[in-house]
């Protein structure tokens, strides 16, 4: 493992403290995982710091991007061609195509067995890093029978491993307030919302466009379950007065525009969001019905913003994945802006636009020059990575991104997958996903052999899914009962590309029924398709 050694990053520093706070040619001294000093000019660097290695990025340096809505374990799967327009989140998980092509491959195969589960975790974390993400919602695993959060190269909100960052809680299923056990469920929600030592509590709130979706807001409001800890993911079904109520109570919002568009045909009313004053961030959701990374999600957000009259500036959108996201988690005193004394989670991208904020919105994965987490360069330009990790060269992995050579440093002290490279993960997943039933047969045969020799056949490492929940409490139309019948799993599924590229991806975009042509054209233009 590389030692934490001081170094200087040079480039255009986009501090995100206030709009237009940009240092054109500055330097950031990173020491012990923090931003120790910021210099506005090279000639200002004191003699004691001139001895440190300098990485001249010739790009723009931003606070690391924080993705506060992502079900990472599904991100090996490609974009689902959504078969209908839905009204709330209780409907689409029942569709036979979703069950056979999304749910079952992850639940019963890829996330179940150790070789593929380890490859999955390696792949999806790397995929996030390629898109400039430094913090996301955590991946829960079972290791030798015990449940734990995976700790890897990225920071996660549920277990940030820093005494100054309060861990977050998360709940995905809707809170139902009817029936004999209603009070018990309400009391449980209240305990989790206000758990001592916890900060933000993430909850999928009113995901949908009908009154059934909105009712989930009232289920919280009527039982006094909205306070400064609550972070409502989606909030698509909320009216303007509902958003204002969230603001009054100190609650926050996570906006996932692409997922909203793909599933429900529209996204949140941005003018109402703006007028409410609620603090909000932007999250990808997941690749089956969302963006591959925050760089893509920013582009979808920019399109939605333009279509609704541009209530937010480009600074506001970048703020939502940096400083705004840190406010949502309650970490604003430690992350989200580039200031002395804060944690060194940083993103460096190539300069393509004079405007620093439009520059990030326009950036694509090849433009990512460096991703730094807690002061450690985790991914980026091969020259930068090899220079910093010169004493740990064996732990670096070179990869090609759109013809450019980059490098990864994924080693983490407590990781269970340090022996799994990104290349090996790709190879394993491609083999497994090309023949799902064959892989199950192979794993069953290995389990039988272990049993024959008196050994425990249970997987040493597997995935706990965070987006599978009981739908029985939801109200749905009678004709949807037919979709609840058991369906067979697909025999194979494509491994999703780690970046936005490839004809197959754009064919899936073209096949989507619920997004406007203007969004399709905008995304293609952003990626020069």
Short mmCIF file of C-alpha atoms in Angstrom, two decimals:
data_model
loop_
_atom_site.label_atom_id
_atom_site.label_comp_id
_atom_site.label_asym_id
_atom_site.label_seq_id
_atom_site.Cartn_x
_atom_site.Cartn_y
_atom_site.Cartn_z
CA UNK A 1 0.00 0.00 0.00
CA UNK A 2 1.31 3.44 -0.89
CA UNK A 3 2.27 5.70 1.98
CA UNK A 4 0.34 8.92 2.51
CA UNK A 5 2.93 11.43 1.34
CA UNK A 6 2.37 15.17 0.81
CA UNK A 7 2.01 16.39 -2.78
CA UNK A 8 0.72 19.37 -4.74
CA UNK A 9 -1.99 19.38 -7.39
CA UNK A 10 -1.84 22.22 -9.89
CA UNK A 11 -4.71 23.41 -12.09
CA UNK A 12 -7.85 25.50 -12.26
CA UNK A 13 -9.34 25.14 -8.77
CA UNK A 14 -13.14 25.21 -8.70
CA UNK A 15 -13.71 25.63 -4.98
CA UNK A 16 -17.55 25.48 -4.98
CA UNK A 17 -17.60 27.70 -1.86
CA UNK A 18 -19.60 30.36 -3.72
CA UNK A 19 -20.33 30.94 -7.38
CA UNK A 20 -17.38 32.30 -9.38
CA UNK A 21 -14.90 31.24 -6.68
CA UNK A 22 -12.40 29.83 -9.15
CA UNK A 23 -8.62 30.03 -8.89
CA UNK A 24 -7.32 30.01 -12.50
CA UNK A 25 -3.85 28.58 -11.84
CA UNK A 26 -3.63 27.42 -8.26
CA UNK A 27 -2.08 24.62 -6.23
CA UNK A 28 -3.53 22.39 -3.54
CA UNK A 29 -1.25 20.86 -0.95
CA UNK A 30 -2.58 17.48 0.12
CA UNK A 31 -1.20 16.03 3.34
CA UNK A 32 -2.49 13.20 5.53
CA UNK A 33 -5.65 12.91 3.47
CA UNK A 34 -6.64 16.55 3.87
CA UNK A 35 -6.32 19.84 2.00
CA UNK A 36 -3.48 21.37 3.98
CA UNK A 37 -2.95 24.55 1.95
CA UNK A 38 -4.29 26.30 -1.13
CA UNK A 39 -1.99 28.53 -3.18
CA UNK A 40 -3.36 30.93 -5.76
CA UNK A 41 -0.03 31.18 -7.62
CA UNK A 42 3.08 29.02 -8.01
CA UNK A 43 5.29 31.81 -6.70
CA UNK A 44 3.33 31.78 -3.41
CA UNK A 45 4.38 28.24 -2.51
CA UNK A 46 6.60 28.43 0.57
CA UNK A 47 10.06 26.89 0.50
CA UNK A 48 9.10 24.02 2.83
CA UNK A 49 6.44 22.89 0.39
CA UNK A 50 8.47 23.30 -2.78
CA UNK A 51 10.23 19.98 -2.12
CA UNK A 52 7.00 18.00 -2.53
CA UNK A 53 6.00 16.29 -5.75
CA UNK A 54 3.89 18.51 -7.99
CA UNK A 55 1.27 17.03 -10.30
CA UNK A 56 0.49 19.61 -12.97
CA UNK A 57 -2.95 18.53 -14.14
CA UNK A 58 -3.52 21.26 -16.75
CA UNK A 59 -7.20 20.66 -15.98
CA UNK A 60 -9.93 21.73 -13.57
CA UNK A 61 -9.95 20.50 -9.98
CA UNK A 62 -13.37 20.01 -8.39
CA UNK A 63 -14.54 18.57 -5.08
CA UNK A 64 -15.17 14.86 -5.54
CA UNK A 65 -18.64 14.03 -6.79
CA UNK A 66 -21.05 12.48 -4.27
CA UNK A 67 -23.72 10.08 -5.59
CA UNK A 68 -26.47 9.84 -2.97
CA UNK A 69 -28.79 7.50 -4.85
CA UNK A 70 -27.36 4.39 -6.42
CA UNK A 71 -28.11 0.69 -6.10
CA UNK A 72 -24.57 -0.19 -7.13
CA UNK A 73 -24.90 -3.97 -7.07
CA UNK A 74 -27.15 -3.89 -10.16
CA UNK A 75 -24.72 -1.83 -12.22
CA UNK A 76 -23.32 -4.79 -14.14
CA UNK A 77 -26.68 -4.90 -15.94
CA UNK A 78 -27.46 -2.95 -19.11
CA UNK A 79 -30.15 -0.34 -19.55
CA UNK A 80 -33.58 -1.99 -19.44
CA UNK A 81 -35.86 -1.10 -22.33
CA UNK A 82 -38.79 -0.03 -20.15
CA UNK A 83 -41.94 -1.62 -21.63
CA UNK A 84 -44.55 0.89 -20.40
CA UNK A 85 -45.05 4.19 -18.63
CA UNK A 86 -45.69 3.69 -14.92
CA UNK A 87 -47.47 5.71 -12.27
CA UNK A 88 -45.61 4.54 -9.15
CA UNK A 89 -42.78 2.31 -8.03
CA UNK A 90 -45.04 -0.62 -7.05
CA UNK A 91 -45.77 -1.39 -10.71
CA UNK A 92 -42.63 -1.90 -12.77
CA UNK A 93 -40.94 -4.46 -10.44
CA UNK A 94 -43.87 -6.78 -11.19
CA UNK A 95 -43.27 -6.84 -14.93
CA UNK A 96 -42.11 -10.22 -16.22
CA UNK A 97 -39.23 -8.67 -18.21
CA UNK A 98 -37.91 -6.90 -15.14
CA UNK A 99 -38.14 -10.05 -13.05
CA UNK A 100 -36.51 -12.30 -15.64
CA UNK A 101 -33.83 -9.94 -16.91
CA UNK A 102 -32.96 -7.73 -13.93
CA UNK A 103 -34.03 -9.20 -10.61
CA UNK A 104 -33.32 -12.91 -11.10
CA UNK A 105 -29.85 -12.67 -12.70
CA UNK A 106 -28.55 -10.60 -9.78
CA UNK A 107 -30.48 -12.24 -6.95
CA UNK A 108 -30.19 -15.91 -7.88
CA UNK A 109 -26.91 -16.02 -9.79
CA UNK A 110 -24.40 -13.17 -10.02
CA UNK A 111 -24.72 -11.89 -6.46
CA UNK A 112 -25.20 -15.33 -4.91
CA UNK A 113 -21.89 -17.07 -5.60
CA UNK A 114 -18.47 -15.89 -4.45
CA UNK A 115 -16.54 -15.69 -7.76
CA UNK A 116 -19.21 -13.63 -9.52
CA UNK A 117 -20.13 -11.60 -6.41
CA UNK A 118 -16.51 -10.50 -5.94
CA UNK A 119 -16.25 -9.65 -9.63
CA UNK A 120 -19.49 -7.67 -9.40
CA UNK A 121 -18.25 -5.53 -6.51
CA UNK A 122 -14.93 -4.85 -8.21
CA UNK A 123 -16.65 -3.94 -11.47
CA UNK A 124 -19.32 -1.57 -10.15
CA UNK A 125 -16.97 0.35 -7.86
CA UNK A 126 -14.51 0.81 -10.71
CA UNK A 127 -17.35 1.92 -12.96
CA UNK A 128 -18.25 4.67 -10.48
CA UNK A 129 -14.63 5.83 -10.24
CA UNK A 130 -14.36 6.04 -14.03
CA UNK A 131 -17.20 8.56 -13.90
CA UNK A 132 -15.57 10.70 -11.20
CA UNK A 133 -17.54 9.53 -8.16
CA UNK A 134 -15.72 9.60 -4.82
CA UNK A 135 -18.62 8.84 -2.44
CA UNK A 136 -21.73 6.72 -2.89
CA UNK A 137 -24.25 4.59 -1.07
CA UNK A 138 -22.59 1.44 0.23
CA UNK A 139 -22.65 -2.15 -1.00
CA UNK A 140 -23.75 -4.62 1.67
CA UNK A 141 -22.17 -8.05 1.50
CA UNK A 142 -22.16 -11.30 3.42
CA UNK A 143 -18.65 -12.42 4.26
CA UNK A 144 -18.34 -15.87 5.82
CA UNK A 145 -21.96 -15.61 6.91
CA UNK A 146 -21.79 -12.14 8.47
CA UNK A 147 -23.34 -9.00 7.03
CA UNK A 148 -21.09 -5.98 6.48
CA UNK A 149 -20.58 -2.98 4.24
CA UNK A 150 -17.89 -3.33 1.63
CA UNK A 151 -15.01 -0.93 2.21
CA UNK A 152 -13.02 -0.31 -0.94
CA UNK A 153 -11.54 2.57 -2.90
CA UNK A 154 -14.58 4.85 -2.61
CA UNK A 155 -16.11 6.44 0.47
CA UNK A 156 -19.62 5.31 1.37
CA UNK A 157 -22.25 7.27 3.25
CA UNK A 158 -23.31 4.49 5.61
CA UNK A 159 -19.77 3.82 6.87
CA UNK A 160 -17.50 6.74 5.93
CA UNK A 161 -14.60 5.64 8.17
CA UNK A 162 -13.99 9.10 9.56
CA UNK A 163 -14.91 10.26 13.03
CA UNK A 164 -15.96 13.67 11.65
CA UNK A 165 -18.47 12.18 9.20
CA UNK A 166 -21.70 10.92 10.71
CA UNK A 167 -22.86 7.66 9.06
CA UNK A 168 -26.16 7.62 7.21
CA UNK A 169 -29.08 5.21 7.38
CA UNK A 170 -31.05 3.92 4.42
CA UNK A 171 -34.54 2.52 3.83
CA UNK A 172 -35.75 1.47 0.38
CA UNK A 173 -39.26 -0.03 0.93
CA UNK A 174 -42.25 2.25 1.33
CA UNK A 175 -43.65 2.74 4.82
CA UNK A 176 -47.22 1.43 4.90
CA UNK A 177 -49.37 2.77 7.72
CA UNK A 178 -52.35 0.43 7.49
CA UNK A 179 -53.12 -2.93 9.03
CA UNK A 180 -52.65 -4.54 12.41
CA UNK A 181 -48.89 -3.89 12.61
CA UNK A 182 -49.00 -0.29 11.40
CA UNK A 183 -47.97 1.27 14.70
CA UNK A 184 -45.07 -1.10 15.01
CA UNK A 185 -43.82 -0.11 11.55
CA UNK A 186 -44.27 3.59 12.28
CA UNK A 187 -42.36 3.28 15.55
CA UNK A 188 -39.56 1.40 13.80
CA UNK A 189 -39.27 4.12 11.14
CA UNK A 190 -39.09 6.77 13.88
CA UNK A 191 -36.31 4.91 15.70
CA UNK A 192 -34.26 4.52 12.52
CA UNK A 193 -34.85 8.12 11.49
CA UNK A 194 -33.58 9.40 14.84
CA UNK A 195 -30.95 6.77 15.63
CA UNK A 196 -28.29 8.23 17.98
CA UNK A 197 -25.02 9.01 16.22
CA UNK A 198 -26.61 8.78 12.78
CA UNK A 199 -26.87 11.69 10.36
CA UNK A 200 -28.93 11.56 7.19
CA UNK A 201 -31.66 8.95 6.72
CA UNK A 202 -32.25 8.14 3.05
CA UNK A 203 -35.76 7.04 2.12
CA UNK A 204 -37.37 6.48 -1.29
CA UNK A 205 -40.17 9.02 -0.98
CA UNK A 206 -43.13 9.38 -3.37
CA UNK A 207 -41.49 7.73 -6.36
CA UNK A 208 -44.19 8.06 -8.98
CA UNK A 209 -46.66 10.51 -10.45
CA UNK A 210 -50.04 9.44 -9.05
CA UNK A 211 -51.83 10.05 -5.76
CA UNK A 212 -50.70 6.67 -4.46
CA UNK A 213 -47.11 7.89 -4.74
CA UNK A 214 -47.92 11.22 -3.10
CA UNK A 215 -49.72 9.46 -0.24
CA UNK A 216 -46.38 8.20 1.05
CA UNK A 217 -45.49 11.82 1.82
CA UNK A 218 -48.64 12.18 3.92
CA UNK A 219 -47.88 8.88 5.64
CA UNK A 220 -44.75 10.58 6.99
CA UNK A 221 -46.26 14.02 7.57
CA UNK A 222 -49.29 12.72 9.45
CA UNK A 223 -47.08 10.77 11.87
CA UNK A 224 -44.46 13.50 12.39
CA UNK A 225 -41.75 11.55 10.55
CA UNK A 226 -40.27 14.44 8.60
CA UNK A 227 -37.31 16.22 10.18
CA UNK A 228 -33.79 17.43 9.44
CA UNK A 229 -32.49 13.85 9.13
CA UNK A 230 -34.87 12.80 6.37
CA UNK A 231 -33.53 12.71 2.80
CA UNK A 232 -36.31 11.97 0.32
CA UNK A 233 -35.05 10.15 -2.75
CA UNK A 234 -37.03 10.98 -5.93
CA UNK A 235 -39.93 13.03 -4.41
CA UNK A 236 -41.38 12.97 -7.93
CA UNK A 237 -44.97 12.80 -6.71
CA UNK A 238 -44.76 15.84 -4.43
CA UNK A 239 -46.65 19.07 -5.04
CA UNK A 240 -45.09 22.51 -4.57
CA UNK A 241 -46.52 22.85 -1.06
CA UNK A 242 -45.09 19.43 -0.12
CA UNK A 243 -41.59 20.51 -1.11
CA UNK A 244 -42.00 23.69 0.94
CA UNK A 245 -43.03 21.57 3.93
CA UNK A 246 -39.84 19.53 3.55
CA UNK A 247 -37.87 22.77 3.62
CA UNK A 248 -39.66 23.98 6.76
CA UNK A 249 -38.77 20.74 8.51
CA UNK A 250 -35.15 20.78 7.34
CA UNK A 251 -35.52 17.66 5.17
CA UNK A 252 -33.62 17.26 1.89
CA UNK A 253 -34.14 15.76 -1.57
CA UNK A 254 -32.17 13.58 -4.00
CA UNK A 255 -33.17 14.08 -7.63
CA UNK A 256 -32.68 11.25 -10.17
CA UNK A 257 -33.86 12.77 -13.46
CA UNK A 258 -32.98 9.99 -15.92
CA UNK A 259 -34.66 7.25 -13.89
CA UNK A 260 -37.74 9.46 -13.50
CA UNK A 261 -37.92 10.02 -17.25
CA UNK A 262 -37.33 6.38 -18.18
CA UNK A 263 -39.94 4.93 -15.80
CA UNK A 264 -42.55 7.65 -15.44
CA UNK A 265 -42.14 9.88 -18.48
CA UNK A 266 -41.30 13.04 -16.55
CA UNK A 267 -39.21 14.36 -13.72
CA UNK A 268 -39.68 16.70 -10.78
CA UNK A 269 -41.00 20.24 -11.28
CA UNK A 270 -37.75 22.19 -11.05
CA UNK A 271 -39.40 25.57 -10.61
CA UNK A 272 -41.21 24.24 -7.55
CA UNK A 273 -37.97 22.70 -6.32
CA UNK A 274 -36.20 26.03 -6.74
CA UNK A 275 -38.97 28.06 -5.09
CA UNK A 276 -39.15 25.70 -2.13
CA UNK A 277 -35.51 26.35 -1.23
CA UNK A 278 -35.04 22.70 -0.26
CA UNK A 279 -31.46 21.46 -0.24
CA UNK A 280 -31.02 18.82 -2.92
CA UNK A 281 -28.47 16.62 -4.61
CA UNK A 282 -28.43 14.48 -7.76
CA UNK A 283 -28.13 10.69 -7.85
CA UNK A 284 -27.88 8.14 -10.68
CA UNK A 285 -30.25 5.48 -9.28
CA UNK A 286 -28.78 2.46 -11.17
CA UNK A 287 -27.94 1.38 -14.70
CA UNK A 288 -31.10 -0.68 -15.43
CA UNK A 289 -33.19 2.53 -15.41
CA UNK A 290 -30.72 5.35 -14.90
CA UNK A 291 -27.35 6.80 -15.80
CA UNK A 292 -24.04 4.98 -15.80
CA UNK A 293 -22.45 7.69 -13.66
CA UNK A 294 -22.88 11.23 -12.38
CA UNK A 295 -21.26 12.75 -15.47
CA UNK A 296 -24.11 11.35 -17.55
CA UNK A 297 -26.73 12.24 -14.92
CA UNK A 298 -25.52 15.85 -14.95
CA UNK A 299 -26.23 15.98 -18.67
CA UNK A 300 -29.77 14.66 -18.18
CA UNK A 301 -30.25 17.18 -15.37
CA UNK A 302 -29.02 20.01 -17.60
CA UNK A 303 -31.50 18.99 -20.31
CA UNK A 304 -34.41 18.84 -17.86
CA UNK A 305 -33.38 22.20 -16.44
CA UNK A 306 -33.32 23.77 -19.91
CA UNK A 307 -36.69 22.26 -20.84
CA UNK A 308 -38.24 23.79 -17.72
CA UNK A 309 -36.95 27.30 -18.31
CA UNK A 310 -33.54 27.00 -16.61
CA UNK A 311 -34.49 27.78 -13.00
CA UNK A 312 -31.05 26.54 -11.97
CA UNK A 313 -27.66 27.74 -13.19
CA UNK A 314 -24.84 25.47 -14.28
CA UNK A 315 -23.20 26.29 -10.94
CA UNK A 316 -26.32 25.04 -9.15
CA UNK A 317 -26.18 21.70 -10.97
CA UNK A 318 -22.50 21.16 -10.18
CA UNK A 319 -23.23 22.27 -6.61
CA UNK A 320 -25.82 19.46 -6.39
CA UNK A 321 -23.17 16.76 -6.86
CA UNK A 322 -20.52 18.43 -4.68
CA UNK A 323 -21.25 21.03 -1.97
CA UNK A 324 -25.01 20.46 -2.08
CA UNK A 325 -24.59 16.73 -1.68
CA UNK A 326 -22.31 17.31 1.31
CA UNK A 327 -25.03 19.48 2.88
CA UNK A 328 -27.53 16.68 2.32
CA UNK A 329 -25.35 14.17 4.18
CA UNK A 330 -24.51 16.65 6.93
CA UNK A 331 -20.85 16.59 5.91
CA UNK A 332 -20.50 20.17 4.65
CA UNK A 333 -17.85 21.04 7.22
CA UNK A 334 -15.61 18.25 5.88
CA UNK A 335 -16.43 17.68 2.22
CA UNK A 336 -18.06 19.21 -0.84
CA UNK A 337 -15.85 22.29 -1.27
CA UNK A 338 -12.14 22.85 -1.74
CA UNK A 339 -11.02 24.59 1.44
CA UNK A 340 -8.08 24.26 3.75
CA UNK A 341 -8.65 21.68 6.47
CA UNK A 342 -11.24 19.68 4.54
CA UNK A 343 -10.87 16.10 3.39
CA UNK A 344 -9.07 15.67 0.08
CA UNK A 345 -11.75 14.00 -2.04
CA UNK A 346 -11.15 15.55 -5.45
CA UNK A 347 -11.93 15.18 -9.15
CA UNK A 348 -9.76 16.53 -11.94
CA UNK A 349 -11.12 16.74 -15.49
CA UNK A 350 -9.66 18.00 -18.72
CA UNK A 351 -10.51 21.57 -19.68
CA UNK A 352 -12.87 21.79 -22.65
CA UNK A 353 -15.01 24.78 -21.66
CA UNK A 354 -13.98 28.24 -20.40
CA UNK A 355 -16.86 28.17 -17.91
CA UNK A 356 -15.75 25.90 -15.06
CA UNK A 357 -19.25 24.60 -14.33
CA UNK A 358 -20.21 23.90 -17.93
CA UNK A 359 -16.85 22.18 -18.20
CA UNK A 360 -17.87 19.50 -15.69
CA UNK A 361 -21.35 19.11 -17.19
CA UNK A 362 -19.77 18.61 -20.62
CA UNK A 363 -17.10 16.17 -19.40
CA UNK A 364 -17.22 12.52 -20.44
CA UNK A 365 -15.28 9.60 -19.00
CA UNK A 366 -12.13 10.05 -21.15
CA UNK A 367 -11.88 13.59 -19.72
CA UNK A 368 -11.44 12.30 -16.15
CA UNK A 369 -7.78 12.91 -15.37
CA UNK A 370 -7.66 11.99 -11.68
CA UNK A 371 -9.96 10.80 -8.89
CA UNK A 372 -8.66 11.28 -5.35
CA UNK A 373 -10.28 9.82 -2.22
CA UNK A 374 -8.94 10.79 1.22
CA UNK A 375 -5.81 12.13 -0.48
CA UNK A 376 -5.08 8.88 -2.34
CA UNK A 377 -5.19 8.95 -6.16
CA UNK A 378 -7.49 6.05 -7.01
CA UNK A 379 -7.92 6.40 -10.75
CA UNK A 380 -6.76 8.57 -13.59
CA UNK A 381 -4.07 9.57 -16.03
CA UNK A 382 -1.44 6.80 -16.10
CA UNK A 383 1.46 9.24 -15.76
CA UNK A 384 -0.08 10.87 -12.68
CA UNK A 385 -0.93 7.53 -11.09
CA UNK A 386 2.43 5.91 -11.65
CA UNK A 387 4.27 8.99 -10.39
CA UNK A 388 2.34 9.09 -7.10
CA UNK A 389 2.28 5.32 -6.50
CA UNK A 390 5.93 4.76 -7.37
CA UNK A 391 6.48 2.58 -4.27
CA UNK A 392 3.39 0.45 -4.96
CA UNK A 393 3.60 -0.14 -8.69
CA UNK A 394 2.53 -3.77 -8.33
CA UNK A 395 -0.85 -2.63 -7.02
CA UNK A 396 -1.62 -0.45 -10.03
CA UNK A 397 -3.68 -1.70 -12.94
CA UNK A 398 -3.52 -0.05 -16.35
CA UNK A 399 -6.74 0.16 -18.36
CA UNK A 400 -7.78 1.64 -21.71
CA UNK A 401 -10.63 4.17 -21.79
CA UNK A 402 -11.62 5.28 -25.29
CA UNK A 403 -8.06 4.75 -26.52
CA UNK A 404 -6.45 6.48 -23.55
CA UNK A 405 -4.30 4.68 -21.01
CA UNK A 406 -5.45 5.22 -17.45
CA UNK A 407 -4.56 3.46 -14.21
CA UNK A 408 -6.43 2.18 -11.16
CA UNK A 409 -5.33 1.82 -7.55
CA UNK A 410 -8.07 -0.24 -5.91
CA UNK A 411 -6.24 -1.80 -2.96
CA UNK A 412 -7.90 -1.21 0.42
CA UNK A 413 -6.52 -2.50 3.75
CA UNK A 414 -9.64 -4.43 4.81
CA UNK A 415 -11.00 -5.36 1.39
CA UNK A 416 -11.95 -8.97 0.72
CA UNK A 417 -11.32 -8.56 -3.01
CA UNK A 418 -7.80 -7.16 -3.21
CA UNK A 419 -6.86 -10.18 -5.31
CA UNK A 420 -9.50 -9.36 -7.96
CA UNK A 421 -8.38 -6.98 -10.70
CA UNK A 422 -10.77 -5.03 -12.85
CA UNK A 423 -9.66 -7.04 -15.89
CA UNK A 424 -10.28 -10.32 -14.06
CA UNK A 425 -13.69 -9.07 -12.92
CA UNK A 426 -14.64 -8.26 -16.52
CA UNK A 427 -13.55 -11.70 -17.68
CA UNK A 428 -15.47 -13.48 -14.90
CA UNK A 429 -18.64 -11.48 -15.43
CA UNK A 430 -18.63 -11.90 -19.20
CA UNK A 431 -18.29 -15.66 -18.80
CA UNK A 432 -20.95 -15.92 -16.10
CA UNK A 433 -23.47 -13.59 -17.74
CA UNK A 434 -23.16 -15.29 -21.14
CA UNK A 435 -24.48 -18.57 -19.63
CA UNK A 436 -26.34 -17.97 -16.37
CA UNK A 437 -27.77 -21.48 -16.08
CA UNK A 438 -24.45 -23.10 -16.90
CA UNK A 439 -22.76 -21.10 -14.15
CA UNK A 440 -25.40 -22.18 -11.62
CA UNK A 441 -24.84 -25.82 -12.59
CA UNK A 442 -21.09 -25.38 -12.16
CA UNK A 443 -21.48 -23.81 -8.73
CA UNK A 444 -23.92 -26.54 -7.66
CA UNK A 445 -21.45 -29.21 -8.70
CA UNK A 446 -18.69 -27.55 -6.68
CA UNK A 447 -21.01 -27.36 -3.66
CA UNK A 448 -21.79 -31.06 -3.97
CA UNK A 449 -18.08 -31.89 -4.01
CA UNK A 450 -17.48 -29.80 -0.91
CA UNK A 451 -20.32 -31.55 0.89
CA UNK A 452 -18.90 -34.93 -0.11
CA UNK A 453 -15.63 -34.00 1.57
CA UNK A 454 -17.41 -32.67 4.66
CA UNK A 455 -16.76 -29.01 3.91
CA UNK A 456 -19.12 -26.06 4.16
CA UNK A 457 -20.51 -25.33 0.66
CA UNK A 458 -22.01 -21.93 1.48
CA UNK A 459 -20.44 -18.97 -0.37
CA UNK A 460 -17.75 -17.13 1.56
CA UNK A 461 -18.69 -13.87 -0.14
CA UNK A 462 -22.10 -12.86 -1.51
CA UNK A 463 -24.25 -9.78 -2.08
CA UNK A 464 -27.19 -8.50 -0.06
CA UNK A 465 -29.60 -6.76 -2.43
CA UNK A 466 -30.91 -3.36 -1.39
CA UNK A 467 -33.67 -2.94 -3.96
CA UNK A 468 -35.71 -6.11 -3.46
CA UNK A 469 -38.68 -5.61 -1.18
CA UNK A 470 -42.14 -6.94 -0.49
CA UNK A 471 -44.79 -5.43 -2.74
CA UNK A 472 -47.77 -7.02 -0.97
CA UNK A 473 -48.74 -3.81 0.79
CA UNK A 474 -48.94 -1.85 -2.45
CA UNK A 475 -52.15 -1.18 -4.34
CA UNK A 476 -52.11 -2.17 -7.99
CA UNK A 477 -54.54 -2.72 -10.81
CA UNK A 478 -56.24 -6.09 -11.14
CA UNK A 479 -54.77 -6.73 -14.58
CA UNK A 480 -51.28 -6.59 -13.09
CA UNK A 481 -51.92 -9.77 -11.11
CA UNK A 482 -50.95 -11.76 -14.18
CA UNK A 483 -47.45 -10.31 -14.01
CA UNK A 484 -46.92 -11.74 -10.52
CA UNK A 485 -46.71 -15.30 -11.83
CA UNK A 486 -43.29 -16.90 -11.65
CA UNK A 487 -41.20 -16.27 -14.75
CA UNK A 488 -38.03 -18.03 -15.87
CA UNK A 489 -34.74 -16.19 -15.74
CA UNK A 490 -33.22 -15.18 -19.06
CA UNK A 491 -30.41 -17.55 -20.17
CA UNK A 492 -27.91 -14.72 -20.61
CA UNK A 493 -27.59 -10.97 -20.13
CA UNK A 494 -25.08 -8.47 -21.50
CA UNK A 495 -22.42 -7.00 -19.23
CA UNK A 496 -22.98 -3.27 -19.24
CA UNK A 497 -20.14 -1.18 -20.60
CA UNK A 498 -18.36 0.72 -17.80
CA UNK A 499 -18.65 3.99 -19.74
CA UNK A 500 -21.18 5.58 -22.07
CA UNK A 501 -20.28 4.05 -25.41
CA UNK A 502 -21.16 1.32 -27.86
CA UNK A 503 -23.85 0.88 -30.48
CA UNK A 504 -25.88 -1.43 -28.26
CA UNK A 505 -26.23 1.25 -25.61
CA UNK A 506 -27.52 3.82 -28.05
CA UNK A 507 -29.91 1.27 -29.54
CA UNK A 508 -31.36 0.82 -26.05
CA UNK A 509 -31.67 4.59 -25.70
CA UNK A 510 -33.48 4.74 -29.06
CA UNK A 511 -35.89 2.01 -27.92
CA UNK A 512 -37.02 3.82 -24.77
CA UNK A 513 -40.70 4.78 -24.91
CA UNK A 514 -40.82 7.37 -22.14
CA UNK A 515 -38.09 9.86 -22.98
CA UNK A 516 -38.53 12.70 -25.49
CA UNK A 517 -36.58 12.85 -28.74
CA UNK A 518 -34.98 16.06 -27.52
CA UNK A 519 -33.32 14.17 -24.64
CA UNK A 520 -32.13 11.40 -26.96
CA UNK A 521 -30.63 13.95 -29.33
CA UNK A 522 -29.05 15.91 -26.47
CA UNK A 523 -27.33 12.84 -25.02
CA UNK A 524 -26.02 11.79 -28.41
CA UNK A 525 -24.65 15.29 -28.98
CA UNK A 526 -22.96 15.23 -25.57
CA UNK A 527 -21.17 12.00 -26.49
CA UNK A 528 -20.62 12.96 -30.15
CA UNK A 529 -22.73 10.11 -31.50
#
